[in-house]
Structures are given as structure tokens and as C-alpha cells.
């Protein structure tokens, strides 16, 4: 590691902002960064809003047991991914982010520039050309904390809540299942991994990429679900069983997973899991951070492209797995 | 200090949220907390948005040299104050906050409940009955970090930017000047202060209150300035000279302060400053965090109630003090 690379302690706020903002891509706001606040368009007179934070050593390690060093790009990408996923899960389209960075003085300027590049790349890939970073805040702390608030546009539609699932509805999912959890296991393992793309072990590297730079379902998946009549929807951030439990609780229903289908999903992860001594079904059922969308639809609805039926809504309460107790649950980001 | 008081390490996220949300007061959103995102009204099809963070040991100390222990209420109050002030400075009315809390496991549950009370009290006092906390995020970290994003409604008006000041405009201010800086000096001093209200030394305590729980100008001051034709406006968060310099730079003008008036302001702080060995004029010119509003108006405008003329906009660049170099500047929250 270079020890004389410039760090944020060498710069004042204005100088660091001057390095960050040009990397963030075109400004899409009515009034963008640089004033006390930004102004964004809200064409249907409503704004969807959410907030999410990444904390060093809680949500990512700067250096993992595998040797991989989390880049600023990874953190910027993941910040956008987890935030826009919450907007999509309402059936909305992301329209802006405001980002607050808390940085130790020892953070290399290059790492922060990479973070800006990761924000921009993820907005371009995962949000839309309508979305940009419209404001921010910079401060000092003893660990890296990246918080973004994200806004969205419902385009005139009703938001899709967690509370509308009804017995008889189909439970459907779009996105990865268990892949980010597998990536976490890779990063926490002793498999040597100094970078994500260049490693010889493509299978394990692919999982680690999914953890560090989650790919989301296509941008239009959330709105398409809303248009198709989704009765409930959420972003799978804390694990399939745990997040399905949230729909069940909010809707006053039970949810039964298609055990055969989910076991099939686990099969594709089995070789990697075996190398890591892990249970692939636990990744599928309990792993968070894949940021797929879990939705319920009327039984006669045509599922939007990419959504797969993975269970059904039943009368009662709680979550079952082919009628039985699920063999794995999920993740509490706070309790750890 | 009790050592066996419950801490956040004893609770999962759901249990802690169940303690926080009931303390936050009535929900004013179209869709409030509990789903992936909230939905707020944007009556004029625009939303103003900003983000601001408080970090332990950078923006506040849990225990100050004076002995004062920052309460959760203080941090919740200050989080709201600094955020809504940015919305007011655009001439808008605050409509919602989303709040992210990063907490060490050792944080007492009571401290977090106090923080929720501080958020609610400050929203009630400083925002409006239209505003509430509509969402949030909880996570673990090794120091307390509180981030809020705040939204606002321009009520059909144009936002008041920093860039519209013109030579000949009047420079006017509403709010405290140097008081929060005086409070910081009190807290950093060896004057014994275990609480804010109960201390015998009311003069110094009053300053400390302004630092810990800033009072802002009346809620309507920002919108009133917009209606009165303010050509530029900002929130004085980093010091009068520094923030005036931002208007000067954005507008391509110079700003000259009324030195006599500002010296008079310093006189009222002189007794406290003498006790602390400080220069009261440095507090007035360089102290941040008072969160008054600094605005420029056409020379024939009727200043809204509470605004006081403190200088003028001139051709040129930079900030002068009665035509001379200002004897103090301001605060860079990042460089410290």
C-alpha cells in the first residue's frame, strides 16, 4: 500500500467536493448541487423517499479475510443499489439521491474518487437517465459511513405496499437468490482474492462480485409489477424468509414457499457452497443483499417478464417451506 | 453512570424501532414509515431536498471538557434544526425527514429514546405541523452518526438561490449571531456544567443551549423573505463571513458588512467572552451553527419582520467589513 498517497486530511471540503462532483455524471435536477438544497421534479405531485446507510466493519470490511480490499467503487455501487431497490419495490422509478459521506482523515482521495465513480456507474446501470446525485454532505469520522436518501416517481400509479397480499395470490420473485450471501462467504473465507475480476477462480469471484456490486433486476421490473397488478411487493434485502415474513405480517396472511423450486435454486450454488463448507439452501432462504423483488399477484395476473412463481399466499400467518418450517431464516442488520 | 442500563446491543432492529416510532409524533405523509419507502405530497410538483449529518466527536462530544454530557435530545434537536434550516433557506417549508441512525452497541436505549423525543420536539417547534419523520434506517457502528434527509415544499414560489445577489442590494440577517460559537466555547471550557437548565450560571448556560439545541428564526422567515423578493439567501451554518462569501462567489459580487452594527452585536456577548478569554467579534463573524438566514434584497424591498440590515452588496468580489479585511473568518466542517 502506498503510504504517501493523498488522503482526505490533505483537503478542505470545497476541494474534495470539486473532485467528486465532476465524476457524478449529468445533473438531472430542476436545481442541482451547490445551494442549501436541491429541487427535483415530482410530476404526479408525490415523491417517494427512503434512506439507507453502509457502515464500515458492519456492512463491509475494508479488507476481508480473503484478502480482498473493498474499493470505493464497490461502496458507491452498493449504496445506489440498495437505495434504488427500495424505490423500485414501491413500483416507482428512482429520480435522485442525496449522499452523505463520513470519512476518516486517513481515507485516500483516490478511494473517494472511486466511490464517486461507483455512484455514477450504478446510477447509470440501475436507476435511469432521470436520476442523479443532487446534493450531499461531507464530514469526518473514525470509520467510513455512507448514507444516501433516494427519491422516486410513481408516475401516477398507486404505491405497491407490503400489506396487500391476499390468500390465493401467487408469490413471485425476480432477481438473484443466495448469490450475495455466497459472495459474503467467499470474502469471509481464506480463499485468496486480491481483486474481483482478475482472480483465477471465476466461480467464487462471481459470487463476490454479487456481494460487492449487486446487480439488480431490470430497471423496469418494479413498475412492471405494479402495472401487472401486484398486491404486495418488497425488496429482498434481509433474506427471502425474513422478508416474506414482512409481507405476511403486514398483510395478515401466511406465505408458503415452493420448496422444490427453491431447492433447485440451491443446486446451482451447491458446488461453490461445498468448497466453502456452507449450505446453499441457507444462502437461498436466509441470505440478504441480493435485492431481488418479492411480490404477490392475483392468481389470474400475467407475471411481468422475469418474475418466477416461487410460492403462494395462504390464509393464516407466518412463512412455511412446502408446508413445513423453513430450514433457514435471515439477517437482522442491526442485531447482526 | 448506571452500568446495567439497557443498551441497543440488547435489542434487535424491530424492537428498537418499536420504541422510537411512537415517540415521533403524528405521521404527516401520504404513506408513512413501515414499507420500503414513504410517499410524501409535493403539491406544486416539485420537492426540495437536502441531507446533513452529525458525527460524534466531530460535531458533538458525548462528554465535553465542561462536564456536560450531550443528550440524545440535543442530537435529535440539532439534527432537525440544521436540516430544516437548509429548506427554509430556499424559501420553502419543511415537509418530511428520513433519519438514519448508526449506533454503537453500548448506546443506552434511553439515549436513543431521548433522541426520538428531540427529533419530535424540534419538528414541532422548528418545522411545521405538515412535517414528520416518514422513514429511517438503523445500523451499528463504532461511533454515533445521525443523518437526516429533509424535504420541503416551495408552495409555488421560485427557490431563492445563492446566486441572485446584485450590487446595490441590501444584505439582511435574521437569527442569532455568535451565540452557538459562544456555547461551543463554554462546553469546551473548564466551567463546570453538568446540565443545561439547572446550572447556576445562566449566562453561560444560555450560550451552551444555543449550541446544543439551536433556536432558529421563526418558521415563516424563509418563505417571507422569498415573498419579499429576496435575490439570494442561505443558512448561516459555517460563520457569517464564510457564508457571505458563498453568496458573493455564487453571485459574482462583493459583500460589505456594516462593521458598526456587527460590533454592536459583539458587545452583548462581551461579558461571556471575557470570562472565557475569547473575542466576541470572532464569534459573531466566524462562529457557525446559529442557523440564521442571510439574504439579499432589492434596495426598495420592505424587509420581512425580524430581518435586520447588516451590510450591502457591492460590485467586485469577496467580503469586507466596513471596507476592510474581516477580522475573523469561519469554519470548515470537513477540514475542522
XYZ file of C-alpha atoms in Angstrom:
672
model
C 0.000 0.000 0.000
C 1.308 3.445 -0.841
C 1.713 5.377 2.369
C 2.193 8.805 0.870
C -0.906 8.855 -1.357
C -3.024 11.963 -0.761
C -5.700 11.495 1.882
C -8.815 13.480 2.626
C -6.945 15.051 5.570
C -4.946 16.956 2.949
C -8.050 18.657 1.536
C -10.772 21.011 2.691
C -14.443 20.305 1.965
C -14.589 22.508 -1.107
C -11.547 20.888 -2.721
C -12.854 17.382 -2.115
C -16.296 18.271 -3.494
C -14.584 19.714 -6.555
C -13.049 16.281 -7.160
C -16.281 14.377 -6.549
C -18.983 16.250 -8.424
C -17.468 16.185 -11.923
C -17.364 12.370 -11.680
C -21.067 12.031 -10.903
C -22.424 12.449 -14.408
C -25.130 14.737 -15.743
C -27.271 16.566 -13.218
C -30.963 15.789 -13.755
C -32.497 18.028 -11.089
C -34.501 21.225 -11.550
C -31.822 22.679 -9.256
C -28.759 20.526 -8.678
C -25.881 20.563 -6.185
C -24.350 23.775 -4.859
C -27.087 25.551 -2.957
C -28.544 24.880 0.507
C -30.843 22.269 -1.042
C -31.731 20.826 -4.424
C -35.075 20.913 -6.213
C -36.365 17.857 -8.056
C -39.408 17.341 -10.213
C -42.402 15.475 -8.800
C -44.599 15.189 -11.894
C -47.553 13.469 -10.204
C -47.381 15.689 -7.097
C -45.953 12.919 -4.925
C -42.382 11.932 -4.040
C -41.315 8.502 -2.835
C -38.422 8.669 -0.366
C -36.197 6.263 1.531
C -32.813 6.300 3.303
C -30.143 3.635 3.729
C -26.648 3.555 5.207
C -23.478 1.498 4.725
C -21.094 1.363 7.680
C -17.519 0.126 7.539
C -16.989 -3.077 9.551
C -20.759 -3.587 9.849
C -21.846 -3.651 6.188
C -18.441 -4.094 4.562
C -14.820 -4.607 5.566
C -12.061 -2.514 4.036
C -10.009 -5.717 3.988
C -11.690 -9.114 4.057
C -10.209 -12.365 5.410
C -9.846 -13.446 1.759
C -7.506 -10.505 1.218
C -9.932 -8.578 -0.973
C -9.895 -4.856 -0.316
C -13.254 -3.176 -0.758
C -12.912 -0.360 -3.270
C -14.644 2.972 -3.172
C -16.337 1.870 -6.386
C -17.877 -1.128 -4.571
C -19.257 1.047 -1.784
C -20.608 3.669 -4.173
C -22.260 0.995 -6.307
C -23.788 -0.812 -3.354
C -25.058 2.426 -1.838
C -27.003 3.142 -5.013
C -28.155 -0.467 -5.445
C -29.684 -0.824 -2.011
C -31.311 2.574 -2.186
C -32.864 2.402 -5.640
C -34.088 -1.102 -4.853
C -36.331 0.351 -2.144
C -37.830 2.772 -4.675
C -38.406 0.049 -7.273
C -40.103 -2.077 -4.612
C -42.827 0.572 -4.355
C -43.365 0.324 -8.119
C -41.623 3.669 -8.611
C -38.750 4.982 -10.724
C -35.682 6.446 -8.942
C -35.295 10.173 -9.568
C -32.497 11.448 -7.298
C -30.071 10.707 -4.496
C -28.563 12.906 -1.823
C -25.427 11.343 -0.346
C -23.658 11.961 2.946
C -20.069 10.756 3.357
C -18.403 10.415 6.749
C -14.726 9.723 6.205
C -11.641 9.183 8.379
C -8.875 11.637 7.580
C -6.711 8.705 6.517
C -9.052 7.790 3.635
C -7.160 8.078 0.365
C -8.514 10.674 -2.047
C -8.353 8.013 -4.762
C -10.767 5.836 -2.741
C -13.263 8.708 -2.576
C -12.922 9.378 -6.307
C -13.612 5.664 -6.886
C -16.673 5.966 -4.693
C -17.970 8.791 -6.874
C -17.329 6.634 -9.953
C -19.237 3.757 -8.333
C -22.179 6.016 -7.569
C -22.241 7.249 -11.163
C -21.870 3.787 -12.698
C -24.593 2.300 -10.541
C -26.982 5.171 -11.231
C -26.374 4.709 -14.926
C -26.906 0.917 -14.747
C -29.533 0.546 -12.027
C -31.524 3.766 -11.876
C -32.325 5.683 -15.040
C -31.259 8.656 -17.067
C -33.725 10.681 -14.986
C -31.702 10.070 -11.805
C -28.567 11.759 -10.432
C -26.878 12.814 -7.214
C -28.438 16.201 -6.492
C -26.752 17.040 -3.200
C -24.565 15.808 -0.420
C -22.720 16.333 2.802
C -19.139 15.624 3.844
C -17.832 15.129 7.346
C -15.127 13.481 9.379
C -15.486 10.356 11.469
C -13.408 7.426 12.659
C -14.956 4.958 10.212
C -16.479 5.229 6.750
C -20.247 5.786 6.795
C -22.092 6.340 3.521
C -25.743 7.332 3.711
C -27.994 8.060 0.777
C -31.564 9.173 0.656
C -33.262 8.333 -2.603
C -36.402 9.696 -4.196
C -38.727 8.186 -6.749
C -41.634 8.914 -9.040
C -44.746 6.720 -9.016
C -45.739 8.009 -12.476
C -49.337 8.335 -11.373
C -49.647 4.794 -10.030
C -50.564 3.759 -6.502
C -47.564 2.581 -4.474
C -47.332 -1.187 -4.021
C -47.314 -1.788 -0.264
C -46.392 -4.814 1.807
C -49.888 -5.084 3.143
C -51.982 -6.028 0.120
C -51.286 -9.772 -0.231
C -54.427 -11.925 -0.117
C -54.870 -15.691 0.266
C -54.816 -17.279 -3.150
C -52.316 -14.776 -4.552
C -49.258 -16.058 -6.349
C -45.882 -15.327 -4.735
C -43.301 -14.380 -7.358
C -39.695 -13.222 -7.371
C -37.282 -11.614 -9.782
C -33.536 -11.428 -9.223
C -30.736 -13.417 -7.668
C -31.264 -15.702 -4.672
C -28.450 -16.552 -2.309
C -25.740 -15.211 -4.566
C -24.738 -12.223 -2.437
C -24.736 -14.496 0.624
C -22.404 -16.834 -1.216
C -20.218 -13.865 -2.033
C -20.096 -12.873 1.613
C -18.943 -16.402 2.453
C -16.226 -16.145 -0.208
C -14.995 -12.790 1.088
C -15.000 -14.076 4.675
C -13.137 -17.241 3.642
C -9.417 -17.898 3.307
C -9.703 -18.310 -0.457
C -7.171 -15.821 -1.705
C -8.817 -12.967 -3.585
C -6.994 -9.715 -4.180
C -9.361 -8.403 -6.808
C -12.724 -9.365 -8.240
C -12.180 -9.571 -11.976
C -8.603 -10.761 -12.191
C -8.831 -13.796 -9.967
C -8.369 -17.284 -11.428
C -11.345 -18.685 -9.610
C -14.225 -17.325 -11.667
C -16.936 -19.212 -9.827
C -16.099 -17.784 -6.423
C -15.271 -14.383 -7.879
C -18.708 -14.196 -9.451
C -20.290 -14.612 -6.042
C -18.038 -11.970 -4.505
C -18.977 -9.519 -7.250
C -22.647 -10.078 -6.408
C -21.901 -9.173 -2.792
C -19.756 -6.120 -3.548
C -21.588 -4.783 -6.602
C -25.074 -6.290 -6.606
C -26.804 -6.446 -9.958
C -30.485 -5.755 -9.628
C -33.404 -6.954 -11.723
C -34.013 -4.786 -14.798
C -34.946 -1.177 -14.043
C -38.494 -1.642 -15.219
C -39.288 -4.689 -13.072
C -40.801 -2.801 -10.143
C -43.071 -0.562 -12.226
C -43.992 -3.562 -14.416
C -45.107 -5.464 -11.323
C -47.246 -2.515 -10.271
C -48.829 -2.327 -13.733
C -49.452 -6.084 -13.678
C -51.485 -5.698 -10.513
C -49.016 -6.712 -7.791
C -50.917 -6.735 -4.492
C -47.748 -6.506 -2.349
C -44.045 -6.083 -3.033
C -40.749 -5.585 -1.261
C -37.047 -5.601 -1.849
C -35.318 -8.773 -0.603
C -32.526 -7.226 1.430
C -32.508 -9.312 4.606
C -33.237 -12.793 3.240
C -36.134 -14.421 1.468
C -37.801 -15.974 4.516
C -37.392 -12.921 6.693
C -38.640 -10.529 4.008
C -41.543 -12.805 3.056
C -42.442 -12.757 6.747
C -42.774 -8.982 6.483
C -45.353 -9.290 3.708
C -47.153 -12.000 5.700
C -47.246 -9.856 8.829
C -48.241 -6.622 7.074
C -50.943 -8.381 5.056
C -52.270 -10.665 7.788
C -51.691 -13.769 5.693
C -49.417 -16.790 5.520
C -46.870 -17.480 2.801
C -45.870 -20.950 1.652
C -42.753 -21.294 -0.479
C -42.453 -23.782 -3.317
C -39.807 -25.955 -1.681
C -38.952 -27.843 -4.855
C -38.272 -24.674 -6.812
C -36.086 -23.146 -4.110
C -34.142 -26.392 -3.658
C -33.463 -26.233 -7.412
C -32.109 -22.704 -6.987
C -29.787 -24.010 -4.291
C -28.448 -26.720 -6.627
C -26.749 -24.136 -8.848
C -24.928 -22.788 -5.788
C -24.014 -26.206 -4.424
C -20.505 -26.559 -5.918
C -19.389 -23.212 -4.514
C -21.085 -23.892 -1.203
C -19.364 -27.256 -0.920
C -15.962 -25.615 -1.349
C -16.822 -23.208 1.445
C -18.400 -25.781 3.725
C -21.733 -23.958 3.522
C -25.362 -24.953 2.964
C -26.562 -23.460 -0.344
C -30.206 -23.641 0.725
C -29.378 -21.447 3.710
C -27.959 -18.904 1.269
C -31.149 -19.017 -0.821
C -33.540 -18.762 2.115
C -31.556 -16.656 4.547
C -29.090 -14.639 2.533
C -29.728 -10.936 2.221
C -28.466 -8.225 -0.116
C -29.460 -9.792 -3.417
C -32.062 -7.035 -3.758
C -34.442 -9.024 -5.879
C -38.110 -8.118 -5.741
C -40.630 -10.337 -3.979
C -44.225 -9.670 -4.993
C -47.683 -11.160 -4.777
C -50.130 -11.148 -7.679
C -53.749 -12.138 -8.207
C -53.873 -15.738 -9.378
C -55.026 -14.722 -12.858
C -52.414 -11.999 -13.360
C -49.846 -12.360 -16.116
C -46.490 -12.174 -14.330
C -44.202 -9.491 -15.783
C -41.167 -10.729 -17.708
C -38.542 -12.207 -15.424
C -40.801 -12.848 -12.425
C -40.919 -16.506 -11.395
C -43.565 -18.138 -9.242
C -41.921 -19.305 -6.013
C -44.878 -19.924 -3.717
C -48.357 -18.861 -2.731
C -50.220 -16.721 -0.274
C -52.401 -18.694 2.125
C -54.772 -17.945 4.957
C -53.111 -17.914 8.354
C -49.815 -16.416 9.386
C -46.078 -16.899 9.086
C -43.879 -18.427 6.442
C -43.662 -22.107 5.557
C -41.490 -24.061 3.142
C -43.561 -26.643 1.344
C -45.859 -26.594 4.368
C -43.017 -27.125 6.843
C -40.805 -24.922 8.988
C -38.191 -23.176 6.782
C -34.706 -24.618 7.331
C -33.142 -21.135 7.468
C -34.289 -17.614 8.277
C -32.477 -14.334 7.665
C -30.468 -11.396 8.708
C -31.003 -8.571 11.204
C -28.713 -5.767 10.032
C -28.925 -4.147 13.414
C -28.582 -7.093 15.797
C -26.054 -8.665 13.394
C -23.383 6.394 35.323
C -25.523 3.280 35.540
C -23.633 0.408 34.004
C -26.509 -2.017 33.733
C -28.944 0.231 31.867
C -30.297 -1.464 28.717
C -28.243 -0.746 25.618
C -29.074 -1.101 21.953
C -26.979 -4.298 21.920
C -29.824 -5.861 23.932
C -32.370 -5.227 21.162
C -32.960 -6.215 17.559
C -33.867 -3.623 14.937
C -37.594 -4.224 15.139
C -37.689 -3.821 18.922
C -35.710 -0.606 18.820
C -37.889 0.833 16.056
C -40.935 -0.064 18.135
C -39.549 2.168 20.893
C -38.636 5.027 18.561
C -41.600 5.487 16.246
C -44.335 6.059 18.853
C -42.274 8.983 20.216
C -42.054 10.756 16.862
C -45.488 12.315 16.829
C -48.206 12.250 14.182
C -47.279 10.931 10.756
C -47.988 13.519 8.054
C -47.025 11.508 4.959
C -49.289 10.079 2.279
C -47.583 6.812 3.228
C -45.543 6.843 6.422
C -42.938 4.555 7.961
C -43.078 0.780 7.665
C -42.743 -0.009 3.982
C -39.672 0.003 1.705
C -40.138 3.746 1.203
C -42.506 6.531 2.195
C -44.641 8.704 -0.062
C -44.976 12.427 0.584
C -47.098 15.083 -1.063
C -45.488 17.524 -3.496
C -48.360 19.904 -4.159
C -46.578 22.107 -6.699
C -44.927 19.128 -8.486
C -41.518 19.900 -7.051
C -39.679 18.663 -3.960
C -36.814 20.463 -2.258
C -34.285 18.055 -0.732
C -31.119 18.245 1.356
C -29.052 15.945 3.603
C -26.953 16.644 6.688
C -25.065 14.511 9.187
C -23.958 14.805 12.810
C -20.956 12.718 13.837
C -19.886 12.038 17.417
C -16.519 13.647 18.259
C -16.647 15.752 15.080
C -19.947 17.628 15.512
C -20.561 16.935 19.196
C -18.842 15.240 22.122
C -20.705 12.792 24.318
C -18.864 14.389 27.241
C -17.452 17.881 26.955
C -14.482 19.304 28.890
C -17.036 21.308 30.918
C -18.532 18.013 32.091
C -21.737 18.415 30.111
C -22.946 15.171 28.591
C -24.717 15.598 25.266
C -28.165 14.071 25.486
C -29.968 12.186 22.781
C -32.497 15.032 22.879
C -29.756 17.533 21.970
C -28.624 15.468 18.983
C -32.168 14.850 17.751
C -32.991 18.547 18.070
C -29.830 19.685 16.324
C -30.315 17.159 13.512
C -33.713 18.645 12.747
C -32.539 22.243 13.187
C -29.660 22.053 10.748
C -31.725 20.163 8.197
C -34.867 22.286 8.211
C -32.713 25.407 8.106
C -31.453 24.357 4.654
C -35.040 24.032 3.441
C -36.056 27.411 4.861
C -33.041 28.990 3.174
C -34.554 28.087 -0.196
C -37.757 29.884 0.808
C -39.504 26.535 1.306
C -41.478 24.847 4.073
C -40.125 21.568 5.550
C -42.408 18.611 4.794
C -40.592 15.434 5.920
C -37.431 13.865 7.244
C -35.929 10.429 6.792
C -33.395 9.641 9.506
C -30.548 7.125 9.604
C -29.027 6.224 12.973
C -25.661 4.494 13.272
C -25.177 3.469 16.897
C -22.527 1.655 18.921
C -23.931 -1.363 20.733
C -23.079 0.322 24.028
C -25.511 3.210 23.385
C -28.149 3.232 26.109
C -31.700 2.666 24.927
C -32.730 5.688 26.983
C -30.336 7.865 24.943
C -31.990 6.715 21.717
C -35.468 7.345 23.139
C -34.294 10.849 24.074
C -33.073 11.304 20.520
C -36.520 10.441 19.204
C -38.023 12.950 21.655
C -35.564 15.588 20.436
C -36.495 14.936 16.816
C -40.183 15.250 17.644
C -39.787 18.392 19.754
C -37.673 20.130 17.138
C -40.037 19.224 14.328
C -42.903 20.614 16.372
C -41.007 23.838 17.178
C -38.927 24.445 14.060
C -40.660 22.758 11.141
C -44.426 22.733 10.918
C -47.435 20.563 11.534
C -47.037 19.376 7.936
C -43.674 17.746 8.728
C -42.790 14.415 10.331
C -40.239 11.609 10.236
C -41.514 9.389 7.433
C -38.811 6.740 7.381
C -35.443 5.681 8.670
C -32.630 3.226 8.906
C -30.791 1.703 11.873
C -27.303 0.234 11.878
C -24.296 -0.464 14.047
C -21.076 1.468 14.081
C -18.295 2.402 16.463
C -19.473 5.988 16.919
C -22.830 7.729 16.779
C -23.700 9.081 13.328
C -27.094 10.684 12.734
C -28.020 11.580 9.174
C -31.271 13.123 8.052
C -32.502 13.984 4.623
C -35.188 16.646 4.651
C -37.739 17.630 2.046
C -39.599 20.866 1.518
C -42.391 22.495 -0.416
C -41.847 25.756 -2.315
C -45.606 26.418 -2.367
C -45.395 27.501 -5.985
C -42.594 30.010 -5.476
C -39.217 30.019 -7.194
C -36.401 28.804 -4.922
C -34.163 31.549 -3.561
C -30.639 30.689 -4.700
C -27.244 31.944 -3.589
C -26.544 33.366 -6.998
C -29.032 36.206 -7.366
C -27.416 38.993 -5.307
C -26.811 42.215 -7.273
C -24.734 45.287 -6.462
C -26.910 47.757 -4.609
C -28.899 45.035 -2.840
C -29.322 45.239 0.908
C -27.716 42.457 2.959
C -30.007 41.382 5.800
C -29.975 38.724 8.506
C -32.417 37.118 10.888
C -31.404 34.975 13.836
C -28.652 34.679 16.401
C -25.055 35.701 15.652
C -22.134 34.180 17.505
C -24.271 32.611 20.197
C -23.706 28.963 19.211
C -19.972 29.694 18.886
C -20.047 31.115 22.403
C -21.820 27.956 23.526
C -19.135 25.822 21.958
C -16.526 27.782 23.898
C -18.487 27.213 27.116
C -18.769 23.480 26.511
C -15.072 23.240 25.665
C -14.137 25.239 28.757
C -13.493 24.111 32.319
C -16.591 25.918 33.597
C -18.446 23.151 35.333
C -21.700 22.328 33.589
C -23.457 19.040 34.227
C -26.746 20.073 32.684
C -28.081 22.977 30.668
C -31.105 24.188 32.558
C -30.122 23.507 36.151
C -26.788 25.260 36.236
C -26.297 28.345 38.404
C -24.541 30.256 35.655
C -27.438 31.273 33.446
C -25.402 33.437 31.130
C -23.023 30.698 30.104
C -25.779 28.088 30.122
C -27.784 30.139 27.661
C -24.924 30.034 25.223
C -24.495 26.292 25.650
C -28.204 25.757 24.980
C -27.809 27.653 21.698
C -25.029 25.288 20.703
C -26.788 22.076 21.736
C -30.366 22.960 20.799
C -30.228 25.842 18.342
C -33.316 28.004 18.135
C -33.973 29.097 14.594
C -35.673 32.218 13.277
C -39.473 31.873 13.097
C -40.719 29.155 10.743
C -42.097 31.651 8.289
C -38.916 33.709 7.911
C -37.565 31.875 4.851
C -40.797 31.924 2.871
C -41.394 35.547 3.934
C -38.014 36.515 2.523
C -38.889 34.803 -0.745
C -42.213 36.644 -0.911
C -40.459 39.947 -0.119
C -38.260 39.478 -3.172
C -35.006 38.139 -1.689
C -32.487 37.883 -4.502
C -30.229 35.428 -2.645
C -30.398 33.555 0.644
C -28.567 30.930 2.654
C -28.439 29.384 6.064
C -25.566 30.651 8.225
C -24.091 27.343 9.330
C -20.353 27.877 8.931
C -19.961 31.504 10.029
C -21.192 34.853 8.779
C -18.096 35.812 6.771
C -17.625 32.391 5.237
C -21.298 32.033 4.298
C -21.497 35.585 2.952
C -18.514 34.673 0.816
C -20.598 31.887 -0.717
C -23.272 34.364 -1.811
C -20.562 36.691 -3.132
C -18.901 33.910 -5.122
C -22.132 32.410 -6.471
C -23.482 35.832 -7.449
C -20.252 37.340 -8.757
C -20.464 40.293 -6.383
C -18.786 41.689 -3.309
C -20.366 41.986 0.130
C -19.521 44.689 2.638
C -20.665 44.237 6.225
C -21.871 47.086 8.401
C -18.953 46.969 10.857
C -20.629 49.195 13.426
C -23.727 47.027 13.584
C -21.778 43.786 13.926
C -19.508 45.295 16.600
C -22.677 46.173 18.498
C -23.806 42.556 18.267
C -20.482 41.517 19.735
C -20.937 43.866 22.704
C -23.799 41.793 24.057
C -21.539 38.731 24.041
C -18.552 40.554 25.542
C -19.088 39.670 29.232
C -19.311 35.951 28.495
C -16.418 36.125 26.058
C -14.259 37.910 28.654
C -14.865 35.118 31.142
C -13.757 32.593 28.514
C -10.811 34.615 27.242
C -12.413 34.808 23.810
C -13.043 37.542 21.242
C -16.805 38.110 20.891
C -16.405 39.649 17.429
C -14.752 36.414 16.271
C -17.852 34.578 17.483
C -20.122 36.937 15.543
C -18.125 36.829 12.311
C -16.718 33.328 12.376
C -18.985 31.221 14.536
C -21.167 28.688 12.780
C -24.258 26.727 13.742
C -26.518 29.650 14.654
C -28.577 28.806 11.569
C -29.848 32.295 10.989
C -30.758 33.291 7.451
C -28.591 35.656 5.437
C -30.368 37.196 2.468
C -30.058 39.983 -0.055
C -32.963 42.191 -1.093
C -33.563 44.906 -3.669
C -32.856 48.267 -2.066
C -36.514 49.261 -2.147
C -37.835 45.977 -0.686
C -39.597 46.018 2.653
C -37.586 43.635 4.826
C -39.740 40.902 6.376
C -40.303 41.100 10.120
C -37.189 40.204 12.053
C -34.671 40.744 9.247
C -32.056 43.390 10.077
C -29.857 45.207 7.590
C -26.236 44.191 8.242
C -24.470 45.308 5.077
C -24.711 45.766 1.371
C -23.924 44.074 -1.910
C -21.278 45.854 -3.949
C -19.586 45.396 -7.296
C -16.412 43.352 -7.110
C -15.707 40.199 -5.182
C -15.086 38.901 -1.689
C -16.272 40.016 1.723
C -15.245 43.169 3.535
C -16.002 44.570 6.974
C -16.648 48.267 6.752
C -14.457 48.246 3.664
C -11.587 46.433 5.425
C -10.437 42.837 5.759
C -12.745 40.970 8.186
C -11.009 40.266 11.495
C -12.316 36.645 11.549
C -13.473 34.121 9.002
C -15.300 30.821 9.597
C -15.499 27.123 9.934
C -14.776 24.235 7.560
C -16.738 21.299 8.957
C -14.643 18.894 6.961
C -11.118 20.239 7.410
C -12.011 21.149 11.006
